[in-house]
């Protein structure tokens, strides 16, 4: 298996950088990976997904961060990495949903503003006031109206971030659930 390793800048994961550089230097510049290995915390995983999503390959997280909701605890790198490289390690894949945001102007012209796999916050600032109408692409809900400072829309993958700090639930990975919370 061809693996791309994303080096961490976090001091808690520098020993992993050293291990990979010494024993698997070909992981660092792999141009056509089958898997992307990320060391750090949830933020490192999100940054890696944003930077390397064009490979359209699975990501595997090695936990050295604080919360590590999206990462895996790997106790013995010396044993784990060779098994991973030779395909002797069983991987279970999670499908992630993306949130897409469109702006519809007063003429009904729809323009995509962006997308995210974790969460999207819509609104300008706490003192702002907006009228928002949200709908799902699959029509499971449509034209939900909201008035206020803003909204935080979170996928299961992003539910431990801003959503959680707003009092939203932590959603099980792979559940395909979303949380919608008002920004106060």
Short mmCIF file of C-alpha atoms in Angstrom, two decimals:
data_model
loop_
_atom_site.label_atom_id
_atom_site.label_comp_id
_atom_site.label_asym_id
_atom_site.label_seq_id
_atom_site.Cartn_x
_atom_site.Cartn_y
_atom_site.Cartn_z
CA UNK A 1 0.00 0.00 0.00
CA UNK A 2 1.32 3.43 -0.92
CA UNK A 3 1.04 5.78 2.05
CA UNK A 4 1.42 9.55 2.22
CA UNK A 5 2.42 10.82 5.66
CA UNK A 6 1.37 14.34 6.65
CA UNK A 7 4.01 15.71 9.01
CA UNK A 8 2.80 17.41 12.17
CA UNK A 9 4.06 20.68 13.62
CA UNK A 10 2.64 19.82 17.05
CA UNK A 11 5.42 19.01 19.55
CA UNK A 12 3.35 16.06 20.86
CA UNK A 13 3.73 14.30 17.51
CA UNK A 14 7.29 15.15 16.50
CA UNK A 15 8.50 11.69 17.55
CA UNK A 16 6.20 10.25 14.85
CA UNK A 17 7.74 12.57 12.23
CA UNK A 18 11.18 11.31 13.29
CA UNK A 19 10.09 7.66 13.16
CA UNK A 20 8.58 8.00 9.68
CA UNK A 21 11.53 10.07 8.36
CA UNK A 22 14.03 7.46 9.58
CA UNK A 23 12.16 4.29 8.63
CA UNK A 24 9.70 5.25 5.86
CA UNK A 25 11.03 8.39 4.12
CA UNK A 26 9.12 7.48 0.95
CA UNK A 27 5.84 8.19 2.83
CA UNK A 28 6.61 11.91 3.05
CA UNK A 29 6.53 12.76 -0.67
CA UNK A 30 4.30 9.96 -1.99
CA UNK A 31 2.57 11.50 -5.04
CA UNK A 32 -0.09 8.80 -5.59
CA UNK A 33 -1.10 7.40 -2.20
CA UNK A 34 -3.64 4.69 -1.45
CA UNK A 35 -3.98 6.13 2.07
CA UNK A 36 -3.08 9.37 3.83
CA UNK A 37 -1.70 9.02 7.36
CA UNK A 38 -2.16 12.05 9.62
CA UNK A 39 -0.61 12.58 13.07
CA UNK A 40 -2.05 15.08 15.56
CA UNK A 41 -5.53 15.94 16.69
CA UNK A 42 -8.85 16.66 15.04
CA UNK A 43 -7.58 19.99 13.69
CA UNK A 44 -4.66 18.28 11.97
CA UNK A 45 -7.07 15.83 10.35
CA UNK A 46 -9.33 18.62 9.10
CA UNK A 47 -6.37 20.55 7.65
CA UNK A 48 -5.04 17.41 5.94
CA UNK A 49 -8.46 16.61 4.48
CA UNK A 50 -8.73 20.13 3.14
CA UNK A 51 -5.24 20.03 1.61
CA UNK A 52 -5.24 16.47 0.22
CA UNK A 53 -8.90 15.74 -0.58
CA UNK A 54 -8.07 15.84 -4.31
CA UNK A 55 -6.41 12.41 -3.94
CA UNK A 56 -9.87 10.96 -3.19
CA UNK A 57 -8.29 8.41 -0.84
CA UNK A 58 -9.02 7.44 2.77
CA UNK A 59 -7.41 9.25 5.70
CA UNK A 60 -6.13 7.49 8.81
CA UNK A 61 -5.52 9.53 11.94
CA UNK A 62 -2.87 8.79 14.57
CA UNK A 63 -3.90 10.47 17.84
CA UNK A 64 -1.44 12.80 19.54
CA UNK A 65 -3.82 15.73 20.08
CA UNK A 66 -6.17 16.70 22.90
CA UNK A 67 -9.65 15.36 22.05
CA UNK A 68 -8.89 13.02 19.13
CA UNK A 69 -12.51 12.39 18.15
CA UNK A 70 -11.46 11.61 14.57
CA UNK A 71 -8.14 9.95 15.39
CA UNK A 72 -6.98 6.46 16.41
CA UNK A 73 -4.79 5.55 19.34
CA UNK A 74 -1.78 3.66 17.96
CA UNK A 75 0.28 2.22 20.79
CA UNK A 76 3.15 0.63 18.87
CA UNK A 77 4.22 2.39 15.65
CA UNK A 78 7.06 -0.09 15.05
CA UNK A 79 4.48 -2.89 14.81
CA UNK A 80 1.59 -0.96 13.25
CA UNK A 81 3.24 0.81 10.29
CA UNK A 82 4.75 -2.28 8.58
CA UNK A 83 1.40 -4.09 8.87
CA UNK A 84 -0.37 -1.06 7.45
CA UNK A 85 2.05 -0.78 4.53
CA UNK A 86 1.77 -4.49 3.63
CA UNK A 87 -2.03 -4.53 3.89
CA UNK A 88 -2.13 -6.74 7.00
CA UNK A 89 -4.12 -4.22 9.00
CA UNK A 90 -7.92 -4.18 8.67
CA UNK A 91 -9.31 -0.69 8.06
CA UNK A 92 -12.95 0.27 8.55
CA UNK A 93 -13.98 3.21 6.40
CA UNK A 94 -16.43 5.94 7.36
CA UNK A 95 -18.25 7.93 4.73
CA UNK A 96 -18.37 11.64 5.47
CA UNK A 97 -21.11 14.03 4.46
CA UNK A 98 -20.40 17.53 3.21
CA UNK A 99 -22.39 20.63 4.05
CA UNK A 100 -22.84 22.88 1.03
CA UNK A 101 -23.92 26.48 1.42
CA UNK A 102 -25.65 28.50 -1.29
CA UNK A 103 -26.69 32.10 -1.34
CA UNK A 104 -29.91 32.92 -3.16
CA UNK A 105 -30.16 36.59 -4.02
CA UNK A 106 -33.36 38.61 -4.30
CA UNK A 107 -33.64 37.62 -7.98
CA UNK A 108 -33.55 33.90 -7.14
CA UNK A 109 -30.02 33.45 -8.48
CA UNK A 110 -28.33 30.63 -6.54
CA UNK A 111 -24.55 30.68 -6.01
CA UNK A 112 -22.50 28.13 -4.06
CA UNK A 113 -20.61 29.86 -1.25
CA UNK A 114 -18.64 26.88 0.04
CA UNK A 115 -18.70 23.46 1.61
CA UNK A 116 -17.27 21.69 4.65
CA UNK A 117 -17.20 18.21 6.16
CA UNK A 118 -17.24 19.39 9.77
CA UNK A 119 -19.40 22.45 10.34
CA UNK A 120 -20.51 25.69 8.76
CA UNK A 121 -21.34 28.88 10.62
CA UNK A 122 -23.61 31.31 8.82
CA UNK A 123 -23.94 34.87 10.10
CA UNK A 124 -21.82 37.96 10.48
CA UNK A 125 -21.42 38.70 14.16
CA UNK A 126 -23.27 38.35 17.45
CA UNK A 127 -25.07 41.66 17.00
CA UNK A 128 -26.10 40.81 13.42
CA UNK A 129 -29.64 39.84 12.52
CA UNK A 130 -30.44 37.57 9.62
CA UNK A 131 -33.37 35.77 8.09
CA UNK A 132 -32.14 32.36 6.94
CA UNK A 133 -34.00 29.58 5.19
CA UNK A 134 -32.34 26.16 5.05
CA UNK A 135 -33.15 23.07 3.01
CA UNK A 136 -31.49 19.71 2.45
CA UNK A 137 -30.52 18.49 -0.99
CA UNK A 138 -32.33 15.19 -0.41
CA UNK A 139 -35.50 17.10 0.58
CA UNK A 140 -35.64 15.51 4.05
CA UNK A 141 -36.34 19.07 5.20
CA UNK A 142 -36.94 22.26 3.29
CA UNK A 143 -37.42 25.95 3.93
CA UNK A 144 -36.74 25.85 7.67
CA UNK A 145 -36.81 29.53 8.59
CA UNK A 146 -34.55 31.02 11.21
CA UNK A 147 -34.17 34.59 12.45
CA UNK A 148 -31.22 35.60 14.57
CA UNK A 149 -27.47 36.18 14.75
CA UNK A 150 -26.57 33.02 12.84
CA UNK A 151 -26.58 29.25 12.58
CA UNK A 152 -24.06 26.50 13.15
CA UNK A 153 -24.77 23.47 10.98
CA UNK A 154 -22.65 20.47 11.92
CA UNK A 155 -22.13 16.97 10.54
CA UNK A 156 -21.38 13.99 12.75
CA UNK A 157 -17.68 14.57 12.03
CA UNK A 158 -17.75 18.19 13.19
CA UNK A 159 -20.09 17.86 16.14
CA UNK A 160 -17.34 18.10 18.80
CA UNK A 161 -16.31 21.59 17.71
CA UNK A 162 -18.35 24.78 17.69
CA UNK A 163 -21.62 22.82 17.76
CA UNK A 164 -20.65 21.23 21.09
CA UNK A 165 -19.61 24.60 22.53
CA UNK A 166 -23.06 25.95 21.59
CA UNK A 167 -24.67 23.14 23.62
CA UNK A 168 -25.27 20.84 20.65
CA UNK A 169 -25.01 17.06 20.85
CA UNK A 170 -21.93 14.98 20.04
CA UNK A 171 -23.13 12.85 17.11
CA UNK A 172 -21.88 9.29 16.53
CA UNK A 173 -19.46 8.99 13.60
CA UNK A 174 -21.10 7.31 10.63
CA UNK A 175 -24.60 8.24 11.80
CA UNK A 176 -25.37 10.66 8.92
CA UNK A 177 -26.96 12.97 11.50
CA UNK A 178 -26.65 16.74 11.50
CA UNK A 179 -27.03 19.27 14.28
CA UNK A 180 -28.42 22.76 13.68
CA UNK A 181 -27.86 25.26 16.51
CA UNK A 182 -28.54 28.95 16.73
CA UNK A 183 -25.54 31.20 17.30
CA UNK A 184 -26.23 33.44 20.26
#
